[in-house]
Amino acid sequence: MGNLICMAKKDGGSKGNNGSRSSRRMGVNRSQRKLLSEEELLHRQALSMALHQHQLSQRFDNGSMSRRIGSTSSRRKNLPDGDALANGGKQDKVPENLENIKIKKFVLIHGEGFGAWCWYKTIAQLEEVGLVPVALDLTGSGIDTTDTNCIKTLAEYSKPLISYLENLPEDEKVILVAHSTGGACVSHALELFPGKISKAIFVCATMVSDGQRPFDVFAAELGSADRFMQESPFLIHGNGKDNPATGFMFEKQLMKGLYFNQSPTKDIALAMVSMRPSPLGPIMEKLSLTPDKYGTSRRFYIQTLDDRVLSPDVQEKLVGENPPEGVFKIKGSDHCPFFSKPQSLHKILVEIAQIE
């Protein structure tokens, strides 16, 4: 299918001859104050959500429970991102025919180091238009209390997602959304439950082919798996230096430049206090994907064009080697479009949900 590109709309506005320069300046200042107020509101909600999640983590002994985060209230305001601001601060209207969408439930799967918390903007935006977002913590992520050093397989890492799908009613389907290495978990789920997944959306994610490891996608940036396992300074040896590495985590300053080069400062601050080490075993495991199961799935890919973790060239290679049904592109987005381009991401998710 042809590429659908989500681009910023440039609107220079009209310059009236009668309006005074001072009145225009006052209008701009009022608009800026309004946007800042909306941003402050949304970040207060994020902080409240993070606190609530922390309280939940103290309440549950078994952190592997899958749970939904975010209120069911539809009163939250959307925060315009760069695309909307370039259009005079006015957000594009969401299509009125969303009631006709058959599959309304989105299951959001985070990438390495993240947790369900990273989707807070996407959750708010999807709920506001009547869709049903469910964000899950993978094993050892977010508020799940499992020690990441004990997670050795993709099946263990993906267990919250697999349990969720197992418990779905027989007549219910969902749309899966995967970020980064969460793509491997979604691919694993597509192989196990092709009949329960209406569509799978890979957001700058590891959409691998049969027999490929998630790590192989990053080989161009990180080198071979053997070299990474021997030389990387980011490895974690949870069982002692004399034993194989159990996880990895980038140093915070490096993480800021890699993951969040276009993200708002407050979202970066939220990430810096929320991200956790990632288990190494799941990304080193080769996936077994068959034509009869995984091959029958409807897959879509969202490329991020200012991505320093998974470069646009690597993403282009992924969709070339394992072609999805549709490809979308977000200009000006880093590796975390849920932070840097939330409105653009939202519009694409809604558009994909509407595809028959």
mmCIF file of C-alpha atoms in Angstrom:
data_model
loop_
_atom_site.group_PDB
_atom_site.id
_atom_site.type_symbol
_atom_site.label_atom_id
_atom_site.label_comp_id
_atom_site.label_asym_id
_atom_site.label_seq_id
_atom_site.Cartn_x
_atom_site.Cartn_y
_atom_site.Cartn_z
ATOM 1 C CA MET A 1 0.000 0.000 0.000
ATOM 2 C CA GLY A 2 1.058 3.560 -0.457
ATOM 3 C CA ASN A 3 2.688 5.452 2.347
ATOM 4 C CA LEU A 4 0.419 7.799 4.258
ATOM 5 C CA ILE A 5 2.440 10.678 5.649
ATOM 6 C CA CYS A 6 1.227 12.673 8.631
ATOM 7 C CA MET A 7 2.790 16.078 8.042
ATOM 8 C CA ALA A 8 2.599 19.374 9.850
ATOM 9 C CA LYS A 9 0.226 21.825 8.207
ATOM 10 C CA LYS A 10 1.805 25.213 7.704
ATOM 11 C CA ASP A 11 -0.529 28.138 8.136
ATOM 12 C CA GLY A 12 1.124 31.481 8.156
ATOM 13 C CA GLY A 13 -2.193 33.220 8.860
ATOM 14 C CA SER A 14 -3.484 36.391 7.263
ATOM 15 C CA LYS A 15 -2.052 39.772 8.137
ATOM 16 C CA GLY A 16 -4.797 42.345 8.554
ATOM 17 C CA ASN A 17 -4.027 45.953 7.731
ATOM 18 C CA ASN A 18 -6.351 47.375 10.379
ATOM 19 C CA GLY A 19 -5.295 45.433 13.483
ATOM 20 C CA SER A 20 -2.641 46.999 15.682
ATOM 21 C CA ARG A 21 0.654 45.267 16.376
ATOM 22 C CA SER A 22 -0.021 45.404 20.108
ATOM 23 C CA SER A 23 -3.430 43.713 19.792
ATOM 24 C CA ARG A 24 -1.887 40.933 17.727
ATOM 25 C CA ARG A 25 0.795 40.510 20.348
ATOM 26 C CA MET A 26 -1.846 40.343 23.101
ATOM 27 C CA GLY A 27 -3.705 37.677 21.109
ATOM 28 C CA VAL A 28 -0.536 35.621 20.759
ATOM 29 C CA ASN A 29 0.221 35.977 24.459
ATOM 30 C CA ARG A 30 -3.296 34.864 25.395
ATOM 31 C CA SER A 31 -2.972 31.852 23.082
ATOM 32 C CA GLN A 32 0.401 30.938 24.577
ATOM 33 C CA ARG A 33 -0.943 31.254 28.115
ATOM 34 C CA LYS A 34 -3.878 29.016 27.237
ATOM 35 C CA LEU A 35 -1.591 26.353 25.762
ATOM 36 C CA LEU A 36 0.717 26.522 28.779
ATOM 37 C CA SER A 37 -2.293 26.168 31.071
ATOM 38 C CA GLU A 38 -3.479 23.086 29.166
ATOM 39 C CA GLU A 39 -0.004 21.591 29.268
ATOM 40 C CA GLU A 40 0.250 22.214 33.001
ATOM 41 C CA LEU A 41 -3.131 20.524 33.523
ATOM 42 C CA LEU A 42 -2.142 17.443 31.548
ATOM 43 C CA HIS A 43 1.156 17.080 33.382
ATOM 44 C CA ARG A 44 -0.575 17.410 36.748
ATOM 45 C CA GLN A 45 -2.804 14.551 35.645
ATOM 46 C CA ALA A 46 0.277 12.534 34.650
ATOM 47 C CA LEU A 47 1.868 13.152 38.039
ATOM 48 C CA SER A 48 -1.358 12.129 39.778
ATOM 49 C CA MET A 49 -1.479 8.985 37.637
ATOM 50 C CA ALA A 50 2.135 8.124 38.464
ATOM 51 C CA LEU A 51 1.412 8.581 42.182
ATOM 52 C CA HIS A 52 -1.681 6.388 41.906
ATOM 53 C CA GLN A 53 0.361 3.706 40.150
ATOM 54 C CA HIS A 54 2.963 3.858 42.905
ATOM 55 C CA GLN A 55 0.246 3.396 45.529
ATOM 56 C CA LEU A 56 -1.103 0.413 43.594
ATOM 57 C CA SER A 57 2.358 -1.121 43.496
ATOM 58 C CA GLN A 58 2.454 -1.037 47.309
ATOM 59 C CA ARG A 59 -0.959 -2.716 47.441
ATOM 60 C CA PHE A 60 -0.219 -5.747 45.240
ATOM 61 C CA ASP A 61 2.312 -8.420 46.077
ATOM 62 C CA ASN A 62 2.120 -9.899 42.572
ATOM 63 C CA GLY A 63 2.977 -7.042 40.233
ATOM 64 C CA SER A 64 2.422 -9.173 37.143
ATOM 65 C CA MET A 65 -1.285 -8.307 37.248
ATOM 66 C CA SER A 66 -2.401 -6.649 34.040
ATOM 67 C CA ARG A 67 -4.389 -3.542 34.731
ATOM 68 C CA ARG A 68 -5.815 -0.588 32.954
ATOM 69 C CA ILE A 69 -4.499 2.841 33.779
ATOM 70 C CA GLY A 70 -6.257 6.115 33.266
ATOM 71 C CA SER A 71 -9.687 7.343 34.249
ATOM 72 C CA THR A 72 -12.802 6.554 32.263
ATOM 73 C CA SER A 73 -13.722 10.221 32.438
ATOM 74 C CA SER A 74 -13.991 12.025 29.118
ATOM 75 C CA ARG A 75 -13.446 15.479 30.597
ATOM 76 C CA ARG A 76 -9.700 15.708 30.009
ATOM 77 C CA LYS A 77 -8.525 18.115 27.340
ATOM 78 C CA ASN A 78 -6.228 17.084 24.529
ATOM 79 C CA LEU A 79 -2.885 18.838 24.457
ATOM 80 C CA PRO A 80 -2.036 20.020 20.928
ATOM 81 C CA ASP A 81 1.372 18.913 19.710
ATOM 82 C CA GLY A 82 3.599 20.597 17.142
ATOM 83 C CA ASP A 83 1.324 19.761 14.216
ATOM 84 C CA ALA A 84 -1.667 21.393 15.850
ATOM 85 C CA LEU A 85 0.322 24.433 16.950
ATOM 86 C CA ALA A 86 1.522 25.006 13.419
ATOM 87 C CA ASN A 87 -2.138 25.292 12.468
ATOM 88 C CA GLY A 88 -2.821 28.271 14.693
ATOM 89 C CA GLY A 89 -3.331 26.180 17.816
ATOM 90 C CA LYS A 90 -6.489 24.584 16.394
ATOM 91 C CA GLN A 91 -6.728 20.822 16.548
ATOM 92 C CA ASP A 92 -8.044 18.878 13.605
ATOM 93 C CA LYS A 93 -11.529 17.533 14.265
ATOM 94 C CA VAL A 94 -11.753 13.819 14.898
ATOM 95 C CA PRO A 95 -14.046 12.155 12.309
ATOM 96 C CA GLU A 96 -17.678 12.016 13.378
ATOM 97 C CA ASN A 97 -18.196 8.390 12.275
ATOM 98 C CA LEU A 98 -16.183 6.826 15.119
ATOM 99 C CA GLU A 99 -19.382 5.203 16.337
ATOM 100 C CA ASN A 100 -19.102 2.934 13.299
ATOM 101 C CA ILE A 101 -15.727 1.540 14.371
ATOM 102 C CA LYS A 102 -16.287 -2.143 15.134
ATOM 103 C CA ILE A 103 -13.180 -2.731 17.262
ATOM 104 C CA LYS A 104 -12.884 0.000 19.881
ATOM 105 C CA LYS A 105 -10.448 -1.573 22.345
ATOM 106 C CA PHE A 106 -6.750 -0.686 21.973
ATOM 107 C CA VAL A 107 -4.222 -2.694 23.996
ATOM 108 C CA LEU A 108 -1.073 -0.582 24.371
ATOM 109 C CA ILE A 109 2.261 -2.375 24.816
ATOM 110 C CA HIS A 110 5.326 -0.390 25.858
ATOM 111 C CA GLY A 111 8.931 -0.838 24.782
ATOM 112 C CA GLU A 112 12.149 -1.548 26.667
ATOM 113 C CA GLY A 113 12.479 0.227 30.006
ATOM 114 C CA PHE A 114 9.060 1.860 29.774
ATOM 115 C CA GLY A 115 5.762 0.884 31.372
ATOM 116 C CA ALA A 116 2.057 1.461 30.935
ATOM 117 C CA TRP A 117 2.634 4.995 32.271
ATOM 118 C CA CYS A 118 4.241 6.153 28.994
ATOM 119 C CA TRP A 119 0.867 6.016 27.183
ATOM 120 C CA TYR A 120 -0.877 8.547 29.419
ATOM 121 C CA LYS A 121 -1.472 11.078 26.623
ATOM 122 C CA THR A 122 -2.637 8.398 24.196
ATOM 123 C CA ILE A 123 -5.001 6.992 26.826
ATOM 124 C CA ALA A 124 -6.578 10.396 27.427
ATOM 125 C CA GLN A 125 -6.992 11.118 23.710
ATOM 126 C CA LEU A 126 -8.485 7.730 22.820
ATOM 127 C CA GLU A 127 -10.913 7.839 25.734
ATOM 128 C CA GLU A 128 -12.033 11.320 24.767
ATOM 129 C CA VAL A 129 -13.318 10.103 21.381
ATOM 130 C CA GLY A 130 -15.113 7.106 22.834
ATOM 131 C CA LEU A 131 -12.482 4.418 22.256
ATOM 132 C CA VAL A 132 -11.241 2.035 24.950
ATOM 133 C CA PRO A 133 -7.487 2.051 25.684
ATOM 134 C CA VAL A 134 -5.917 -0.594 27.920
ATOM 135 C CA ALA A 135 -2.242 -0.136 28.828
ATOM 136 C CA LEU A 136 -0.377 -3.134 30.233
ATOM 137 C CA ASP A 137 2.846 -3.445 32.189
ATOM 138 C CA LEU A 138 4.965 -6.252 30.786
ATOM 139 C CA THR A 139 6.659 -8.511 33.322
ATOM 140 C CA GLY A 140 9.242 -6.573 35.333
ATOM 141 C CA SER A 141 8.099 -3.234 33.901
ATOM 142 C CA GLY A 142 6.195 -0.252 35.243
ATOM 143 C CA ILE A 143 4.734 -1.212 38.632
ATOM 144 C CA ASP A 144 5.161 -4.957 38.094
ATOM 145 C CA THR A 145 7.408 -6.038 40.969
ATOM 146 C CA THR A 146 9.101 -8.950 39.178
ATOM 147 C CA ASP A 147 12.902 -8.757 39.245
ATOM 148 C CA THR A 148 14.029 -8.195 35.634
ATOM 149 C CA ASN A 149 17.096 -10.336 36.291
ATOM 150 C CA CYS A 150 14.780 -13.369 36.565
ATOM 151 C CA ILE A 151 13.111 -12.882 33.161
ATOM 152 C CA LYS A 152 14.815 -15.117 30.624
ATOM 153 C CA THR A 153 12.308 -15.697 27.807
ATOM 154 C CA LEU A 154 9.967 -13.719 25.601
ATOM 155 C CA ALA A 155 7.063 -15.810 26.904
ATOM 156 C CA GLU A 156 7.831 -14.741 30.485
ATOM 157 C CA TYR A 157 8.202 -11.098 29.484
ATOM 158 C CA SER A 158 4.955 -11.159 27.462
ATOM 159 C CA LYS A 159 2.904 -13.000 30.090
ATOM 160 C CA PRO A 160 0.628 -10.032 31.044
ATOM 161 C CA LEU A 161 -0.338 -9.574 27.383
ATOM 162 C CA ILE A 162 -0.839 -13.303 26.809
ATOM 163 C CA SER A 163 -2.953 -13.619 29.963
ATOM 164 C CA TYR A 164 -5.059 -10.668 28.883
ATOM 165 C CA LEU A 165 -5.744 -12.214 25.472
ATOM 166 C CA GLU A 166 -6.449 -15.632 26.973
ATOM 167 C CA ASN A 167 -9.154 -14.092 29.152
ATOM 168 C CA LEU A 168 -10.854 -12.196 26.338
ATOM 169 C CA PRO A 169 -14.373 -13.399 25.543
ATOM 170 C CA GLU A 170 -14.471 -15.633 22.471
ATOM 171 C CA ASP A 171 -16.419 -13.078 20.444
ATOM 172 C CA GLU A 172 -14.192 -10.107 21.290
ATOM 173 C CA LYS A 173 -11.222 -8.774 19.334
ATOM 174 C CA VAL A 174 -8.728 -6.015 20.080
ATOM 175 C CA ILE A 175 -6.257 -3.765 18.302
ATOM 176 C CA LEU A 176 -2.706 -4.217 19.597
ATOM 177 C CA VAL A 177 -0.300 -1.265 19.589
ATOM 178 C CA ALA A 178 3.407 -1.943 20.182
ATOM 179 C CA HIS A 179 6.255 0.475 20.831
ATOM 180 C CA SER A 180 9.927 -0.368 20.195
ATOM 181 C CA THR A 181 10.887 -3.856 21.497
ATOM 182 C CA GLY A 182 7.264 -4.343 22.531
ATOM 183 C CA GLY A 183 6.873 -5.314 18.888
ATOM 184 C CA ALA A 184 8.363 -8.731 19.696
ATOM 185 C CA CYS A 185 5.677 -9.313 22.340
ATOM 186 C CA VAL A 186 2.955 -8.370 19.863
ATOM 187 C CA SER A 187 4.447 -10.646 17.182
ATOM 188 C CA HIS A 188 4.497 -13.452 19.747
ATOM 189 C CA ALA A 189 0.826 -12.734 20.546
ATOM 190 C CA LEU A 190 -0.101 -12.705 16.840
ATOM 191 C CA GLU A 191 1.339 -16.204 16.504
ATOM 192 C CA LEU A 192 -0.613 -17.476 19.520
ATOM 193 C CA PHE A 193 -3.938 -15.651 19.106
ATOM 194 C CA PRO A 194 -4.450 -14.621 15.472
ATOM 195 C CA GLY A 195 -8.227 -14.867 15.877
ATOM 196 C CA LYS A 196 -8.384 -12.437 18.815
ATOM 197 C CA ILE A 197 -6.373 -9.612 17.250
ATOM 198 C CA SER A 198 -8.130 -7.441 14.687
ATOM 199 C CA LYS A 199 -5.053 -5.377 13.808
ATOM 200 C CA ALA A 200 -1.514 -4.920 15.095
ATOM 201 C CA ILE A 201 0.114 -1.491 14.950
ATOM 202 C CA PHE A 202 3.904 -1.292 15.283
ATOM 203 C CA VAL A 203 5.066 2.167 16.425
ATOM 204 C CA CYS A 204 8.790 2.428 15.516
ATOM 205 C CA ALA A 205 8.818 -1.151 16.764
ATOM 206 C CA THR A 206 10.749 -4.368 16.187
ATOM 207 C CA MET A 207 8.539 -5.991 13.552
ATOM 208 C CA VAL A 208 10.762 -9.005 12.959
ATOM 209 C CA SER A 209 10.578 -11.898 10.505
ATOM 210 C CA ASP A 210 10.519 -15.609 11.321
ATOM 211 C CA GLY A 211 13.794 -16.737 12.901
ATOM 212 C CA GLN A 212 14.926 -13.194 13.703
ATOM 213 C CA ARG A 213 15.763 -11.797 17.137
ATOM 214 C CA PRO A 214 14.489 -8.401 18.289
ATOM 215 C CA PHE A 215 18.110 -7.433 18.949
ATOM 216 C CA ASP A 216 18.949 -7.994 15.276
ATOM 217 C CA VAL A 217 16.911 -4.895 14.426
ATOM 218 C CA PHE A 218 19.339 -2.748 16.428
ATOM 219 C CA ALA A 219 22.482 -4.426 15.113
ATOM 220 C CA ALA A 220 23.335 -1.466 12.852
ATOM 221 C CA GLU A 221 23.514 0.825 15.914
ATOM 222 C CA LEU A 222 24.725 -1.594 18.607
ATOM 223 C CA GLY A 223 26.860 -4.041 16.616
ATOM 224 C CA SER A 224 26.550 -7.816 16.653
ATOM 225 C CA ALA A 225 24.849 -9.578 19.540
ATOM 226 C CA ASP A 226 28.094 -11.297 20.547
ATOM 227 C CA ARG A 227 29.973 -8.008 20.629
ATOM 228 C CA PHE A 228 27.197 -6.309 22.598
ATOM 229 C CA MET A 229 27.167 -9.130 25.163
ATOM 230 C CA GLN A 230 30.921 -8.882 25.627
ATOM 231 C CA GLU A 231 31.639 -5.156 25.448
ATOM 232 C CA SER A 232 28.536 -3.086 26.160
ATOM 233 C CA PRO A 233 28.886 -0.822 29.229
ATOM 234 C CA PHE A 234 25.096 -0.855 29.641
ATOM 235 C CA LEU A 235 24.774 -4.531 30.614
ATOM 236 C CA ILE A 236 23.493 -5.567 34.037
ATOM 237 C CA HIS A 237 24.872 -8.707 35.672
ATOM 238 C CA GLY A 238 22.161 -9.512 38.182
ATOM 239 C CA ASN A 239 23.710 -12.883 39.039
ATOM 240 C CA GLY A 240 27.258 -11.607 39.407
ATOM 241 C CA LYS A 241 29.996 -10.499 36.999
ATOM 242 C CA ASP A 242 31.111 -14.062 36.373
ATOM 243 C CA ASN A 243 27.682 -15.038 35.028
ATOM 244 C CA PRO A 244 25.966 -13.985 31.794
ATOM 245 C CA ALA A 245 24.327 -10.564 31.691
ATOM 246 C CA THR A 246 20.665 -10.496 32.706
ATOM 247 C CA GLY A 247 19.556 -7.043 31.559
ATOM 248 C CA PHE A 248 20.551 -3.652 30.228
ATOM 249 C CA MET A 249 19.822 0.027 30.734
ATOM 250 C CA PHE A 250 21.314 3.091 29.080
ATOM 251 C CA GLU A 251 22.859 5.875 31.150
ATOM 252 C CA LYS A 252 20.340 8.667 31.688
ATOM 253 C CA GLN A 253 22.101 11.412 29.744
ATOM 254 C CA LEU A 254 22.558 9.092 26.778
ATOM 255 C CA MET A 255 18.927 8.021 27.071
ATOM 256 C CA LYS A 256 17.767 11.643 26.843
ATOM 257 C CA GLY A 257 19.595 12.171 23.566
ATOM 258 C CA LEU A 258 18.583 8.824 22.084
ATOM 259 C CA TYR A 259 14.944 8.467 23.052
ATOM 260 C CA PHE A 260 13.684 11.962 23.769
ATOM 261 C CA ASN A 261 15.409 14.356 21.355
ATOM 262 C CA GLN A 262 12.059 15.965 20.446
ATOM 263 C CA SER A 263 10.053 15.295 23.615
ATOM 264 C CA PRO A 264 8.851 17.928 26.130
ATOM 265 C CA THR A 265 11.082 18.478 29.156
ATOM 266 C CA LYS A 266 8.413 17.400 31.628
ATOM 267 C CA ASP A 267 7.837 14.104 29.834
ATOM 268 C CA ILE A 268 11.584 13.463 29.895
ATOM 269 C CA ALA A 269 11.587 14.134 33.641
ATOM 270 C CA LEU A 270 8.707 11.666 34.075
ATOM 271 C CA ALA A 271 10.623 9.051 32.085
ATOM 272 C CA MET A 272 13.844 9.563 34.021
ATOM 273 C CA VAL A 273 12.158 8.658 37.320
ATOM 274 C CA SER A 274 9.986 5.884 35.872
ATOM 275 C CA MET A 275 12.132 3.835 33.481
ATOM 276 C CA ARG A 276 13.520 0.504 34.631
ATOM 277 C CA PRO A 277 16.166 -1.934 33.381
ATOM 278 C CA SER A 278 15.133 -4.231 30.539
ATOM 279 C CA PRO A 279 15.582 -8.021 30.616
ATOM 280 C CA LEU A 280 18.121 -9.218 28.078
ATOM 281 C CA GLY A 281 16.818 -12.722 27.333
ATOM 282 C CA PRO A 282 13.618 -11.723 25.480
ATOM 283 C CA ILE A 283 15.414 -9.543 22.913
ATOM 284 C CA MET A 284 18.007 -12.255 22.237
ATOM 285 C CA GLU A 285 15.401 -14.917 21.500
ATOM 286 C CA LYS A 286 14.606 -15.928 17.920
ATOM 287 C CA LEU A 287 10.913 -15.761 17.092
ATOM 288 C CA SER A 288 9.070 -18.610 15.433
ATOM 289 C CA LEU A 289 6.392 -17.054 13.199
ATOM 290 C CA THR A 290 4.304 -19.154 10.810
ATOM 291 C CA PRO A 291 2.415 -18.143 7.629
ATOM 292 C CA ASP A 292 -0.796 -19.791 8.885
ATOM 293 C CA LYS A 293 -0.938 -17.728 12.091
ATOM 294 C CA TYR A 294 1.298 -14.654 12.197
ATOM 295 C CA GLY A 295 1.168 -14.490 8.405
ATOM 296 C CA THR A 296 -2.608 -13.979 8.390
ATOM 297 C CA SER A 297 -2.506 -10.938 10.690
ATOM 298 C CA ARG A 298 -3.272 -7.381 9.616
ATOM 299 C CA ARG A 299 -0.185 -5.362 10.463
ATOM 300 C CA PHE A 300 0.422 -1.617 10.185
ATOM 301 C CA TYR A 301 3.626 0.315 10.794
ATOM 302 C CA ILE A 302 4.139 3.878 12.040
ATOM 303 C CA GLN A 303 7.565 5.306 11.213
ATOM 304 C CA THR A 304 9.156 8.093 13.266
ATOM 305 C CA LEU A 305 11.348 10.257 11.077
ATOM 306 C CA ASP A 306 13.550 11.947 13.700
ATOM 307 C CA ASP A 307 14.308 8.737 15.575
ATOM 308 C CA ARG A 308 17.805 8.185 16.977
ATOM 309 C CA VAL A 309 17.138 4.749 18.481
ATOM 310 C CA LEU A 310 15.646 3.069 15.421
ATOM 311 C CA SER A 311 16.719 5.193 12.467
ATOM 312 C CA PRO A 312 14.324 5.912 9.588
ATOM 313 C CA ASP A 313 16.549 3.784 7.333
ATOM 314 C CA VAL A 314 16.270 0.807 9.672
ATOM 315 C CA GLN A 315 12.504 1.264 9.930
ATOM 316 C CA GLU A 316 12.285 1.413 6.133
ATOM 317 C CA LYS A 317 14.262 -1.811 5.957
ATOM 318 C CA LEU A 318 11.892 -3.469 8.430
ATOM 319 C CA VAL A 319 8.777 -2.685 6.398
ATOM 320 C CA GLY A 320 10.579 -3.740 3.213
ATOM 321 C CA GLU A 321 11.588 -7.140 4.582
ATOM 322 C CA ASN A 322 8.293 -7.879 6.332
ATOM 323 C CA PRO A 323 5.703 -5.743 4.484
ATOM 324 C CA PRO A 324 2.685 -4.613 6.520
ATOM 325 C CA GLU A 325 -0.712 -3.699 5.136
ATOM 326 C CA GLY A 326 -0.096 0.014 5.565
ATOM 327 C CA VAL A 327 2.746 2.381 6.439
ATOM 328 C CA PHE A 328 2.319 5.774 8.129
ATOM 329 C CA LYS A 329 5.010 8.352 8.856
ATOM 330 C CA ILE A 330 5.276 11.051 11.515
ATOM 331 C CA LYS A 331 7.647 13.901 10.761
ATOM 332 C CA GLY A 332 9.499 15.521 13.654
ATOM 333 C CA SER A 333 8.967 12.582 16.000
ATOM 334 C CA ASP A 334 11.672 11.008 18.120
ATOM 335 C CA HIS A 335 11.506 7.394 19.314
ATOM 336 C CA CYS A 336 8.621 8.299 21.632
ATOM 337 C CA PRO A 337 5.784 9.779 19.554
ATOM 338 C CA PHE A 338 3.417 9.355 22.517
ATOM 339 C CA PHE A 339 5.455 12.207 24.043
ATOM 340 C CA SER A 340 6.815 14.185 21.088
ATOM 341 C CA LYS A 341 3.864 13.933 18.656
ATOM 342 C CA PRO A 342 0.879 12.653 20.638
ATOM 343 C CA GLN A 343 -1.785 14.253 18.446
ATOM 344 C CA SER A 344 -0.234 12.915 15.228
ATOM 345 C CA LEU A 345 0.020 9.450 16.757
ATOM 346 C CA HIS A 346 -3.580 9.647 17.939
ATOM 347 C CA LYS A 347 -4.901 10.627 14.518
ATOM 348 C CA ILE A 348 -3.095 7.719 12.873
ATOM 349 C CA LEU A 349 -4.362 5.208 15.449
ATOM 350 C CA VAL A 350 -7.926 6.407 14.844
ATOM 351 C CA GLU A 351 -7.417 6.257 11.085
ATOM 352 C CA ILE A 352 -6.136 2.687 11.233
ATOM 353 C CA ALA A 353 -9.067 1.692 13.459
ATOM 354 C CA GLN A 354 -11.422 2.956 10.737
ATOM 355 C CA ILE A 355 -9.845 0.852 7.958
ATOM 356 C CA GLU A 356 -12.223 -1.938 6.964
#
